[in-house]
JSON list of C-alpha atoms in Angstrom, two decimals:
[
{"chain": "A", "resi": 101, "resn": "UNK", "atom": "CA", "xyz": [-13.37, -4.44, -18.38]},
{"chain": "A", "resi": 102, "resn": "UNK", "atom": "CA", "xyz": [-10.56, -4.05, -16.44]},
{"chain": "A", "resi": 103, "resn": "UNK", "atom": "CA", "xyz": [-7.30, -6.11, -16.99]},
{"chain": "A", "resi": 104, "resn": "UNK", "atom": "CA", "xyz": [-5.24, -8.24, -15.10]},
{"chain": "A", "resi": 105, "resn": "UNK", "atom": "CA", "xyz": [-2.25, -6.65, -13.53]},
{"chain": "A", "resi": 106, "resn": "UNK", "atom": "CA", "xyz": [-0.92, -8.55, -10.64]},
{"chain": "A", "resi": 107, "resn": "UNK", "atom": "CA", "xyz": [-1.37, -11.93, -10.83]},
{"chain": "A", "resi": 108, "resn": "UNK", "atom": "CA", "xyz": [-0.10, -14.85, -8.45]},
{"chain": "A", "resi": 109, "resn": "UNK", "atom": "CA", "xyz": [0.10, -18.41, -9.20]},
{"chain": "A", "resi": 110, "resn": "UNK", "atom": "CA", "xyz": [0.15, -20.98, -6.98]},
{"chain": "A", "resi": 111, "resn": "UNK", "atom": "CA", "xyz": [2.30, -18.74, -4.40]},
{"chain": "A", "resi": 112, "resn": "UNK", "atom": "CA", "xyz": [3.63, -20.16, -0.65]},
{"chain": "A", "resi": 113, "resn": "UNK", "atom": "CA", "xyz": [5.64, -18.23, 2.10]},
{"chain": "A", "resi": 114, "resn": "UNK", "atom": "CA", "xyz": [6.88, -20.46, 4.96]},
{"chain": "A", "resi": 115, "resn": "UNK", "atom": "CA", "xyz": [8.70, -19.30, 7.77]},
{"chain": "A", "resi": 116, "resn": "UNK", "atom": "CA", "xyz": [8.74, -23.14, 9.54]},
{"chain": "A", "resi": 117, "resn": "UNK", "atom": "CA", "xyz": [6.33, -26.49, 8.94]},
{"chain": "A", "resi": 118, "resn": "UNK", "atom": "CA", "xyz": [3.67, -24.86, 11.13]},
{"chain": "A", "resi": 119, "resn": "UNK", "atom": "CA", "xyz": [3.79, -21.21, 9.84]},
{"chain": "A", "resi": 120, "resn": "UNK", "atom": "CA", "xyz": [2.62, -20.82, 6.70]},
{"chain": "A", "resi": 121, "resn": "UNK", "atom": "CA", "xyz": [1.21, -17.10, 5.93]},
{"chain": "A", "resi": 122, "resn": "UNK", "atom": "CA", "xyz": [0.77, -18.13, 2.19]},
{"chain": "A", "resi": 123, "resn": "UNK", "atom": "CA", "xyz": [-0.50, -21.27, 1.51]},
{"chain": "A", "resi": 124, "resn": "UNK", "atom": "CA", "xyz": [-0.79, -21.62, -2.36]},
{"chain": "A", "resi": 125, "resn": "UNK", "atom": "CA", "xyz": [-2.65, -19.00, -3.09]},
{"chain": "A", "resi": 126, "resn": "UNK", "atom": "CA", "xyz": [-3.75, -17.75, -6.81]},
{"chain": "A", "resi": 127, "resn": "UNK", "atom": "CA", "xyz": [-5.28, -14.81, -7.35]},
{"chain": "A", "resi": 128, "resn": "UNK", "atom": "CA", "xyz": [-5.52, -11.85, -9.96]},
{"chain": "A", "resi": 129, "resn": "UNK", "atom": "CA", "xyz": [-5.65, -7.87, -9.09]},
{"chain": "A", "resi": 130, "resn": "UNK", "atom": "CA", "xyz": [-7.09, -5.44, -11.41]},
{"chain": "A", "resi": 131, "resn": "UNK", "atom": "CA", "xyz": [-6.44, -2.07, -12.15]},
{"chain": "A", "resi": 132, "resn": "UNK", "atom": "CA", "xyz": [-9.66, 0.57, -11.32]},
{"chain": "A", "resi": 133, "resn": "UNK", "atom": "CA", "xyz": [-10.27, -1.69, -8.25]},
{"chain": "A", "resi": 134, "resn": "UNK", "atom": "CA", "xyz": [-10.07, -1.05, -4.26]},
{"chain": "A", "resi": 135, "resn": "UNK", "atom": "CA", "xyz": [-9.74, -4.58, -2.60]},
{"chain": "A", "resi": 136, "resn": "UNK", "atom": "CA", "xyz": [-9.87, -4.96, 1.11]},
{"chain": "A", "resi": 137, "resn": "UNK", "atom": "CA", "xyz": [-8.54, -7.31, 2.69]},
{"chain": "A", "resi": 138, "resn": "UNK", "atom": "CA", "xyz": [-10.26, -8.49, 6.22]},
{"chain": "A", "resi": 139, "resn": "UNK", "atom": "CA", "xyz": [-9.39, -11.61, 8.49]},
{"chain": "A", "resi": 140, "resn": "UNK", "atom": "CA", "xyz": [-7.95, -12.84, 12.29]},
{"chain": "A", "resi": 141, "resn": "UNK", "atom": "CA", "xyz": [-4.79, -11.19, 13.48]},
{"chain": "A", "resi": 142, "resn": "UNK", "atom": "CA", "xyz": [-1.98, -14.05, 12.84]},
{"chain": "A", "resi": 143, "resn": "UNK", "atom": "CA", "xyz": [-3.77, -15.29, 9.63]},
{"chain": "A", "resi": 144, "resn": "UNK", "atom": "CA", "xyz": [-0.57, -14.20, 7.13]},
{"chain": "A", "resi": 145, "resn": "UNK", "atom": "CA", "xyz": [-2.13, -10.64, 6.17]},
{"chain": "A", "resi": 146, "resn": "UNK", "atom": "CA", "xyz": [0.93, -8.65, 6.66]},
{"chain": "A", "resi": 147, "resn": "UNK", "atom": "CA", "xyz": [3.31, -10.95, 5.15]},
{"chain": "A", "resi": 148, "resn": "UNK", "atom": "CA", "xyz": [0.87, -11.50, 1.86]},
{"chain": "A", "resi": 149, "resn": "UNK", "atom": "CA", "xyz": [1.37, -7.50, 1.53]},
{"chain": "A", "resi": 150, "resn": "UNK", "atom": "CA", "xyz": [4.68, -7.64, 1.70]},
{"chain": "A", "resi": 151, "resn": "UNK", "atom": "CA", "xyz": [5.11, -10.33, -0.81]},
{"chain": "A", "resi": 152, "resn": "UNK", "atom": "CA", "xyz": [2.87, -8.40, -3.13]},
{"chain": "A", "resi": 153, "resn": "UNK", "atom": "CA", "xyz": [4.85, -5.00, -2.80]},
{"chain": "A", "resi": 154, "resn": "UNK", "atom": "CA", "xyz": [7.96, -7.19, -3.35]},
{"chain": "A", "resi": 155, "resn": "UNK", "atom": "CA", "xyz": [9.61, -6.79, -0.05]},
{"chain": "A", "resi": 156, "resn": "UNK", "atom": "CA", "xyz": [9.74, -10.67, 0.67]},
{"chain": "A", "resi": 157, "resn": "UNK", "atom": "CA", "xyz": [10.59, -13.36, -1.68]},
{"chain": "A", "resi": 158, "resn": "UNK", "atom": "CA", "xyz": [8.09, -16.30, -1.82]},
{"chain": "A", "resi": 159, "resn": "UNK", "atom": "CA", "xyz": [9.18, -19.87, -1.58]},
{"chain": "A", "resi": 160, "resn": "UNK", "atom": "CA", "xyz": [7.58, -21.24, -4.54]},
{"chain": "A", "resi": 161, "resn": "UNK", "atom": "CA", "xyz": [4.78, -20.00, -7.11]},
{"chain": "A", "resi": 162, "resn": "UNK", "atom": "CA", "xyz": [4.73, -16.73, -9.53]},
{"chain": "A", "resi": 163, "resn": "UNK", "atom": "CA", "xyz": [4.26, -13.44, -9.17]},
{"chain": "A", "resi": 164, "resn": "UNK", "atom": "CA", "xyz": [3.30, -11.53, -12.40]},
{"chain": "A", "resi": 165, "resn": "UNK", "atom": "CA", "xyz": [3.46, -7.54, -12.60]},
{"chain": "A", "resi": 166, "resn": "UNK", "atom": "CA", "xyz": [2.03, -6.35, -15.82]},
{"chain": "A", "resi": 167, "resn": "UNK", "atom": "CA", "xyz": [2.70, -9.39, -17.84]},
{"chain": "A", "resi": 168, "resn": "UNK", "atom": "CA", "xyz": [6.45, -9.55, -16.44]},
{"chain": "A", "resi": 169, "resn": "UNK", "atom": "CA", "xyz": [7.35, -12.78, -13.83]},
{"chain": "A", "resi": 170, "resn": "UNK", "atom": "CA", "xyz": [8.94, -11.17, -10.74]},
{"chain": "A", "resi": 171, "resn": "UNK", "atom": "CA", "xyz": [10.40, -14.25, -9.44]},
{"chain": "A", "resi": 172, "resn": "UNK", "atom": "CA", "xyz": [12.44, -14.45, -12.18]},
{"chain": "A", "resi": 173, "resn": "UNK", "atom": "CA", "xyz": [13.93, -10.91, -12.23]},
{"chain": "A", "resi": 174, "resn": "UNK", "atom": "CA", "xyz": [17.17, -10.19, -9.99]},
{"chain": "A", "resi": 175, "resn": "UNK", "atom": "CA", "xyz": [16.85, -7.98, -7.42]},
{"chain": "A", "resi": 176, "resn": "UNK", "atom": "CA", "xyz": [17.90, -4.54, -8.86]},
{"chain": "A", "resi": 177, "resn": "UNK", "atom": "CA", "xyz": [15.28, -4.84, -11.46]},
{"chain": "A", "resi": 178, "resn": "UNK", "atom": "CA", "xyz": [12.58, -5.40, -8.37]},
{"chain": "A", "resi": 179, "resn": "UNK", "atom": "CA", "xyz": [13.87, -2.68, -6.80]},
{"chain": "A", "resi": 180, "resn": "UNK", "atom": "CA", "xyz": [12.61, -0.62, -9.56]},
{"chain": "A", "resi": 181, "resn": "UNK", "atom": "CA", "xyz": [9.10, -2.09, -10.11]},
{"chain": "A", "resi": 182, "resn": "UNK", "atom": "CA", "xyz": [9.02, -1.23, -6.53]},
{"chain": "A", "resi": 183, "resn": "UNK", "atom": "CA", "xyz": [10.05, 2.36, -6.87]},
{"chain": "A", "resi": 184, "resn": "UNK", "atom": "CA", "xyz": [8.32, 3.08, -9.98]},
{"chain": "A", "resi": 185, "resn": "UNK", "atom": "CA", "xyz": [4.64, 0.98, -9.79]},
{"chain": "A", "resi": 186, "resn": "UNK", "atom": "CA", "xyz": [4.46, 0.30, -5.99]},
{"chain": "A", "resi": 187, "resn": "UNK", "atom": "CA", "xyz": [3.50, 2.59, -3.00]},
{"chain": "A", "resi": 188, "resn": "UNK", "atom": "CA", "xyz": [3.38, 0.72, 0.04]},
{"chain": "A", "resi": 189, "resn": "UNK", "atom": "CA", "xyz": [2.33, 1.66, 3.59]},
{"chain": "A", "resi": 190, "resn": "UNK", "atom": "CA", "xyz": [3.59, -0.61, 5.82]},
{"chain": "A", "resi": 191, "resn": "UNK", "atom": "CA", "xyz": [1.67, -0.70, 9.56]},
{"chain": "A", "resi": 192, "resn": "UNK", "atom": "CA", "xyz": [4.36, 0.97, 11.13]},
{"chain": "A", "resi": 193, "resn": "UNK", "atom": "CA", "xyz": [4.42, 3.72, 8.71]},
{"chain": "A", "resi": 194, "resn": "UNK", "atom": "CA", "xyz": [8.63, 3.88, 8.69]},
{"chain": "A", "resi": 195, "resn": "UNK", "atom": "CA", "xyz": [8.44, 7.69, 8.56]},
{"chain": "A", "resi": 196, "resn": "UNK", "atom": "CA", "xyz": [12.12, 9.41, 9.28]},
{"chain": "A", "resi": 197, "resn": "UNK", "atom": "CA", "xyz": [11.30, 11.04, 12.70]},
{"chain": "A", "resi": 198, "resn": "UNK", "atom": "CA", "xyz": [14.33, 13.68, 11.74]},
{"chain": "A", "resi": 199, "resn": "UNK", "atom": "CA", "xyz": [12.37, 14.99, 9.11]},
{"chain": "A", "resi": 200, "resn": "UNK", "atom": "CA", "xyz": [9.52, 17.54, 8.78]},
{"chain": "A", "resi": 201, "resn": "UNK", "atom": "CA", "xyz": [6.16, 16.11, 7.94]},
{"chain": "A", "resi": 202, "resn": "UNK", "atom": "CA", "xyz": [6.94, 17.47, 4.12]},
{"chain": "A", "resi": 203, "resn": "UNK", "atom": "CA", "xyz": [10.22, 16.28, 3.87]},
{"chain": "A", "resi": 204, "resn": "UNK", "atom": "CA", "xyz": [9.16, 12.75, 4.80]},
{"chain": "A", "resi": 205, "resn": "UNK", "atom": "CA", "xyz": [6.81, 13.20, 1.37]},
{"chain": "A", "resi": 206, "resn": "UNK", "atom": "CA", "xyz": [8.85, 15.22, -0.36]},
{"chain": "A", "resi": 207, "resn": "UNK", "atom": "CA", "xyz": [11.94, 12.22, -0.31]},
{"chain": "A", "resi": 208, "resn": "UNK", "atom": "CA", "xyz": [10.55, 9.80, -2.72]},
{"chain": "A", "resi": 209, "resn": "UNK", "atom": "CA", "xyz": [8.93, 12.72, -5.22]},
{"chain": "A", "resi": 210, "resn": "UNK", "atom": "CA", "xyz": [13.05, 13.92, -5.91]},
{"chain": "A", "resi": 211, "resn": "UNK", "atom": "CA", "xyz": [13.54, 10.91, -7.83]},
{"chain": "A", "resi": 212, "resn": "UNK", "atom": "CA", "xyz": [12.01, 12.42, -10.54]},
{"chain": "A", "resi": 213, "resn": "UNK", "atom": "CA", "xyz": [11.11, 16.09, -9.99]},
{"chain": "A", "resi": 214, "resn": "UNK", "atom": "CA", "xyz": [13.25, 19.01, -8.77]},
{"chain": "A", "resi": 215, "resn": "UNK", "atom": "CA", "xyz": [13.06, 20.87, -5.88]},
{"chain": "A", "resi": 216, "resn": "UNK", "atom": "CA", "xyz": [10.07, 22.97, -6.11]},
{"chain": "A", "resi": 217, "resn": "UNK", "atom": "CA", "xyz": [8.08, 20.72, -8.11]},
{"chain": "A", "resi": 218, "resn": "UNK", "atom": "CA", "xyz": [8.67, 18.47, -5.33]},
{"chain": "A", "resi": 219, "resn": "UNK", "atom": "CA", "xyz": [7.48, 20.68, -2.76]},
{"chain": "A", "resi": 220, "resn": "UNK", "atom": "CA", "xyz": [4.68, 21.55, -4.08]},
{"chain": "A", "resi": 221, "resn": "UNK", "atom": "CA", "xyz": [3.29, 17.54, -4.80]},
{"chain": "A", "resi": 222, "resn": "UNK", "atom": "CA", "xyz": [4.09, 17.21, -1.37]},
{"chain": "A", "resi": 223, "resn": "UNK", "atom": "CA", "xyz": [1.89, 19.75, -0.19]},
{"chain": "A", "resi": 224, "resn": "UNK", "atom": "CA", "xyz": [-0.80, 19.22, -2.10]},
{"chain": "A", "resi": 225, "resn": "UNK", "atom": "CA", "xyz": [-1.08, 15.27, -0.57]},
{"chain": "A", "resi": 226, "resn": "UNK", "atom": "CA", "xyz": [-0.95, 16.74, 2.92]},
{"chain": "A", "resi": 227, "resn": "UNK", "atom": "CA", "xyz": [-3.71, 18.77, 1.94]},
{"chain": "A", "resi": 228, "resn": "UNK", "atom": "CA", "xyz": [-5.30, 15.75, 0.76]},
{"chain": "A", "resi": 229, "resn": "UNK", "atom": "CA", "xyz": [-4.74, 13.99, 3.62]},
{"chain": "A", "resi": 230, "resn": "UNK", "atom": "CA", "xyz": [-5.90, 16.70, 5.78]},
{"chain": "A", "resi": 231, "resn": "UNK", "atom": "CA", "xyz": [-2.35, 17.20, 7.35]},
{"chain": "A", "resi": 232, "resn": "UNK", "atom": "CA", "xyz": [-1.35, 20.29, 5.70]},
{"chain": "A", "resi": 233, "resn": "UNK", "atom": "CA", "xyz": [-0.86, 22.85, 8.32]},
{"chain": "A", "resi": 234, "resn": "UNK", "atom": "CA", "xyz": [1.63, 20.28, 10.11]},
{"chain": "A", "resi": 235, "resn": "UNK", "atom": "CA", "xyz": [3.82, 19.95, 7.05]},
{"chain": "A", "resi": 236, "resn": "UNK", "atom": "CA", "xyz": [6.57, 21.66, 8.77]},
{"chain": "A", "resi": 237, "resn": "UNK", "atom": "CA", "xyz": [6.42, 19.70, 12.01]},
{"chain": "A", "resi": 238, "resn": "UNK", "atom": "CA", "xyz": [8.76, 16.58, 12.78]},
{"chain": "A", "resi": 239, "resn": "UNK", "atom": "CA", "xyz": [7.17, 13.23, 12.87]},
{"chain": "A", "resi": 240, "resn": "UNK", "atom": "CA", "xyz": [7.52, 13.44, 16.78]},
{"chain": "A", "resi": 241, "resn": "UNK", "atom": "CA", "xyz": [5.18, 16.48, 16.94]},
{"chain": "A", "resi": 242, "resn": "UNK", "atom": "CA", "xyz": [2.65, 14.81, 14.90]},
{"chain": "A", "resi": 243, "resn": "UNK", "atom": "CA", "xyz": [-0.16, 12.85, 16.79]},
{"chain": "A", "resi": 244, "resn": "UNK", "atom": "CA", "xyz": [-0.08, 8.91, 15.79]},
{"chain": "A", "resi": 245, "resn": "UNK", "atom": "CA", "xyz": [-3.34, 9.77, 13.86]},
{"chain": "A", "resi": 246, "resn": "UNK", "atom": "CA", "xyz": [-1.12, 13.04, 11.72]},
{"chain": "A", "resi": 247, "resn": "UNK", "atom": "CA", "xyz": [1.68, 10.31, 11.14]},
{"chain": "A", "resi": 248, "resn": "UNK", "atom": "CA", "xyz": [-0.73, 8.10, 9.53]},
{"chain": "A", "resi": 249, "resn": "UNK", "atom": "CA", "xyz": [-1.79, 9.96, 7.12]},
{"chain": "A", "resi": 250, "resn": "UNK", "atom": "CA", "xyz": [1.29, 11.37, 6.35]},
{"chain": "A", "resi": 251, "resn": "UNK", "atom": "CA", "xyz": [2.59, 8.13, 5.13]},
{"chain": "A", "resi": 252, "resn": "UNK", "atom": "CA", "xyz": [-0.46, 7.57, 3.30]},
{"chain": "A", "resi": 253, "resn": "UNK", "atom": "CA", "xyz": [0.65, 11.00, 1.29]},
{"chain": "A", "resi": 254, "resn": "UNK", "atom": "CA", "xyz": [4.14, 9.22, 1.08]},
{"chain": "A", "resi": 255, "resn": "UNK", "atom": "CA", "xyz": [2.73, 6.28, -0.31]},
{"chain": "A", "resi": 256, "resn": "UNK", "atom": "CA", "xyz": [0.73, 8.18, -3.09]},
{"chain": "A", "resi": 257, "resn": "UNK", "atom": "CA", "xyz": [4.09, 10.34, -3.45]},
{"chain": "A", "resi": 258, "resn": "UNK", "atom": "CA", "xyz": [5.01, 8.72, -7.08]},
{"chain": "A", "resi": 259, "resn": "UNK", "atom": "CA", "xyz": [1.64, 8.69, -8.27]},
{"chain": "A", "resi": 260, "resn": "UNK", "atom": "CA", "xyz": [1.83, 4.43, -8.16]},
{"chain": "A", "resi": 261, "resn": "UNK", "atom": "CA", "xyz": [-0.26, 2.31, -10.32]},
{"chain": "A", "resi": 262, "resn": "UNK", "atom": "CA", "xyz": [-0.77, 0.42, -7.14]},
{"chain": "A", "resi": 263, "resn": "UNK", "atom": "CA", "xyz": [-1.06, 1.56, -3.40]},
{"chain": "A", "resi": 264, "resn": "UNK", "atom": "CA", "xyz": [-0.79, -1.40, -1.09]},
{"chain": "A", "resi": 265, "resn": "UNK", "atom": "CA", "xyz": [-1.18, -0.78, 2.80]},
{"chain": "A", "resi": 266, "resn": "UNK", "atom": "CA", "xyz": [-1.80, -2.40, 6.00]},
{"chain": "A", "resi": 267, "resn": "UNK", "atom": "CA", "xyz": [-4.06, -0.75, 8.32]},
{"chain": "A", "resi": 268, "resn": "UNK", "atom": "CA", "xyz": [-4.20, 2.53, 7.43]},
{"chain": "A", "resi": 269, "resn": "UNK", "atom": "CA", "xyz": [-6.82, 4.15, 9.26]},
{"chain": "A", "resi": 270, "resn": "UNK", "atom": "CA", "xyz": [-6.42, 2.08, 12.28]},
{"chain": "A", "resi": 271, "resn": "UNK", "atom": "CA", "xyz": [-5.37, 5.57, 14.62]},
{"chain": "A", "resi": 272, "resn": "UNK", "atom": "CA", "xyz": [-7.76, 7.87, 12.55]},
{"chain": "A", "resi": 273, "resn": "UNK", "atom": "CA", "xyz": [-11.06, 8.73, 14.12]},
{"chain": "A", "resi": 274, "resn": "UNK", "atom": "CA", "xyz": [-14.07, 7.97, 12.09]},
{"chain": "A", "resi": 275, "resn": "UNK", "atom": "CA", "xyz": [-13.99, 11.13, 10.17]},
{"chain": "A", "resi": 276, "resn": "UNK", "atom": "CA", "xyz": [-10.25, 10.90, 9.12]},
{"chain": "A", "resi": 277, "resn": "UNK", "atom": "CA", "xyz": [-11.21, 7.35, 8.45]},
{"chain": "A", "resi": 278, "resn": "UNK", "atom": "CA", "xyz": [-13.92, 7.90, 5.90]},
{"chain": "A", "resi": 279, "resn": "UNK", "atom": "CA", "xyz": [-11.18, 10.41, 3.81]},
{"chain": "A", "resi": 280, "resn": "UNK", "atom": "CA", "xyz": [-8.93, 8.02, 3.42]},
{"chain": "A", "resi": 281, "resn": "UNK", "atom": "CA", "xyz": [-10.82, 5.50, 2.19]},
{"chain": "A", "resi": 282, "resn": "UNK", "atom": "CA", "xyz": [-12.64, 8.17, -0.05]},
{"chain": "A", "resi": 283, "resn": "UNK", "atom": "CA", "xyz": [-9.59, 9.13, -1.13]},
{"chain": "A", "resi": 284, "resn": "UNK", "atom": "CA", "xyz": [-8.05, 5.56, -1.91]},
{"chain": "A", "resi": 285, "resn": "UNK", "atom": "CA", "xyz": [-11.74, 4.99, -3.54]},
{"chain": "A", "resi": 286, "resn": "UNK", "atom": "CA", "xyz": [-11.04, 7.94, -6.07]},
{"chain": "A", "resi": 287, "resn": "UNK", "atom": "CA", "xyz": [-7.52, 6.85, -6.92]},
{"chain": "A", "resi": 288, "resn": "UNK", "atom": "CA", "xyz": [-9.03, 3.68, -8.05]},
{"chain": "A", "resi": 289, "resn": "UNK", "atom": "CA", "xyz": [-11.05, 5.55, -10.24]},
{"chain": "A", "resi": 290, "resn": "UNK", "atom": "CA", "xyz": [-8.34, 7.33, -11.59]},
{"chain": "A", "resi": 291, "resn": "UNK", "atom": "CA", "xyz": [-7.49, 4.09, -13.21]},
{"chain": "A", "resi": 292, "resn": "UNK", "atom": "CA", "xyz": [-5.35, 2.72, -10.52]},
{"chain": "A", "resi": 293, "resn": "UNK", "atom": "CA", "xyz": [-5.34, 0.16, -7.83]},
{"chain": "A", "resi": 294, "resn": "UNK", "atom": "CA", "xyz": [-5.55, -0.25, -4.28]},
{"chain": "A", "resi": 295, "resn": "UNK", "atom": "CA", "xyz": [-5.25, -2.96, -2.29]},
{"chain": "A", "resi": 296, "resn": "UNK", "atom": "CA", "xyz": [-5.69, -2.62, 2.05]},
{"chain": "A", "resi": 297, "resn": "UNK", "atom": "CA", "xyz": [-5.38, -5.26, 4.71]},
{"chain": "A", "resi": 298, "resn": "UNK", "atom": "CA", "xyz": [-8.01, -3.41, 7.61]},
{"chain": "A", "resi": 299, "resn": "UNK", "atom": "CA", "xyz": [-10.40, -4.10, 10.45]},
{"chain": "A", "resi": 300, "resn": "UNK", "atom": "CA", "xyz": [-12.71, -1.64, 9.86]},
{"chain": "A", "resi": 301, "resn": "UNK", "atom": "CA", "xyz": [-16.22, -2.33, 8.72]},
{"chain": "A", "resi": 302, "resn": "UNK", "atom": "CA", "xyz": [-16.07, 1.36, 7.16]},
{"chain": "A", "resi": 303, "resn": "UNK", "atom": "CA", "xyz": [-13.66, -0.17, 4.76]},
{"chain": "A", "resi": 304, "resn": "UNK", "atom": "CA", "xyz": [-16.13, -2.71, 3.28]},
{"chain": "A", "resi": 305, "resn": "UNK", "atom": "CA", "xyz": [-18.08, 0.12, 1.88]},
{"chain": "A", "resi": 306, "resn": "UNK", "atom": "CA", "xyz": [-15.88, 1.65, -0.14]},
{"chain": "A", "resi": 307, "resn": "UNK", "atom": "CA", "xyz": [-14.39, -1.74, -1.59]},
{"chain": "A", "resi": 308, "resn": "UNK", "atom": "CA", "xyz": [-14.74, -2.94, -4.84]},
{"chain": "A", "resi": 309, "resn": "UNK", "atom": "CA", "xyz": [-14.24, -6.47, -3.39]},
{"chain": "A", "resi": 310, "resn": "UNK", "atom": "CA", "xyz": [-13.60, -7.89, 0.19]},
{"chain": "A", "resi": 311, "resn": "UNK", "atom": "CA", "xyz": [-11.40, -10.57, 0.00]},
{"chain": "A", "resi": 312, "resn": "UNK", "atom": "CA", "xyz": [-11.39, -12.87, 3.43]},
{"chain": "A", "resi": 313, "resn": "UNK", "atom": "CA", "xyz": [-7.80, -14.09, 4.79]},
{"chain": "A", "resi": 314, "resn": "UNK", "atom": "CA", "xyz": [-7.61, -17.10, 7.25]},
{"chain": "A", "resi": 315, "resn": "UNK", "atom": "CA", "xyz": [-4.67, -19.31, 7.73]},
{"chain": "A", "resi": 316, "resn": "UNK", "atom": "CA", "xyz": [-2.85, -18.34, 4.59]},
{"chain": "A", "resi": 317, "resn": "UNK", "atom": "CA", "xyz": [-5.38, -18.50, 2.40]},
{"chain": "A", "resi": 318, "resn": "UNK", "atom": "CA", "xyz": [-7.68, -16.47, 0.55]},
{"chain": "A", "resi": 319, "resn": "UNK", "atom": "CA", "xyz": [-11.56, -17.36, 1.12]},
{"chain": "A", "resi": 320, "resn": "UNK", "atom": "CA", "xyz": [-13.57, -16.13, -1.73]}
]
C-alpha cells in the first residue's frame, strides 16, 4: 500500500469572515494515485491548489510534505520543495509568450541538465502531449488548446513526484482530453501523484478517487 505523502491537518485559508476557501480541512494524498477534484465554481478549488503547491500560505493548520511540516519551514526552503517535488499548472497556464513552445519547457529542465539534454526532455513531452511539431512556435501562434498542453509538458518538465493542476483539459477537444488524462493516469503509475481540480466527467474515469469540493470543504 501506498504511503502518505502530503498530508494536511486541520488547514483554513480566509481571505475575510465570509470567504473562506479552506475551511479546516484534513486530508492525506498518496503517492501512485490520480485524485480529481470536482465541485461549484466559487467553492475554494483554486485556492486549495495553490495552498497545496505552496504558492499561498494558510492561516492556521499543517501542511506535511514527505514527513517534513511546511508551515514551519522559511520561505527559501519552500521554494525548493516547490522546484524540486512540485509541478503545478495553474488555469492560466503562465507560459512566457516571448518564448518558443520548447523554450517555455525547456526553462525549468536547465536547472539540472545542460543544454542538449534539455532539449531533448523537452521534446519528447511535446511529443507526449501531442504538440511536437509546434515546438518552435511562440505561445501566440499556438491555439489556446496547443498552449494547454504545453504547460502540461512544463509541468511534467522536472519529472515531479507530484503534478497538481487546475483545469487542464478545459480548451482540449475530447480526444486531446482523453491523452491527458491517460497520460496523468500513467504517471501515477510510475509511482507518482497527481492531483486535478476539473469539470469534466471524462476525468472521473481515469481517477483513482473523486474528491467533492463545496464551500471550503472536502465532501467525502
Amino acid at each position: 500500500m501506498s504511503k502518505d505523502f502530503l498530508i494536511l491537518k486541520n488547514v483554513y485559508k480566509r481571505y475575510s469572515d465570509d470567504i473562506i476557501p479552506i475551511n479546516n480541512i484534513s486530508i492525506s494524498f498518496k503517492m501512485s494515485k490520480f485524485y480529481v477534484i470536482k465541485g461549484a465554481s466559487g467553492a475554494g478549488k483554486s485556492t486549495f491548489l495553490h495552498v497545496l503547491g505552496l504558492l499561498e500560505k494558510v492561516d492556521e493548520g499543517e501542511i506535511i510534505w514527505c514527513e517534513n511540516d511546511i508551515t514551519k519551514l522559511n520561505g527559501d526552503k519552500v521554494s525548493e520543495y516547490r522546484k524540486k517535488k512540485i509541478g503545478f499548472m495553474p488555469q492560466s497556464g503562465l507560459l512566457i509568450p516571448e518564448f518558443t513552445a520548447l523554450e517555455n519547457v525547456m526553462i525549468p529542465i536547465l536547472l539540472n541538465k545542460d543544454i542538449k539534454e534539455a532539449e531533448k526532455s523537452a521534446c519528447d513531452l511535446l511529443e507526449k502531449v501531442g504538440v511536437y511539431d509546434r515546438r518552435n512556435h511562440f505561445i501566440k501562434q499556438l491555439s489556446g488548446g496547443e498552449q494547454q498542453r504545453v504547460a502540461i509538458a512544463r509541468a511534467m518538465a522536472n519529472n515531479p513526484e507530484c503534478i497538481i493542476a487546475d483545469e487542464p483539459t478545459g480548451n482540449l477537444d475530447e480526444e486531446n482530453e482523453r491523452k491527458i488524462f491517460e497520460l496523468f493516469k500513467q504517471y501515477t503509475l510510475s509511482g507518482k501523484c497527481a492531483i486535478c481540480v476539473s469539470h469534466s466527467d471524462k476525468a472521473e474515469e481515469y481517477a483513482d478517487e473523486v474528491l467533492r469540493y463545496k464551500k471550503g470543504e472536502i465532501i467525502l
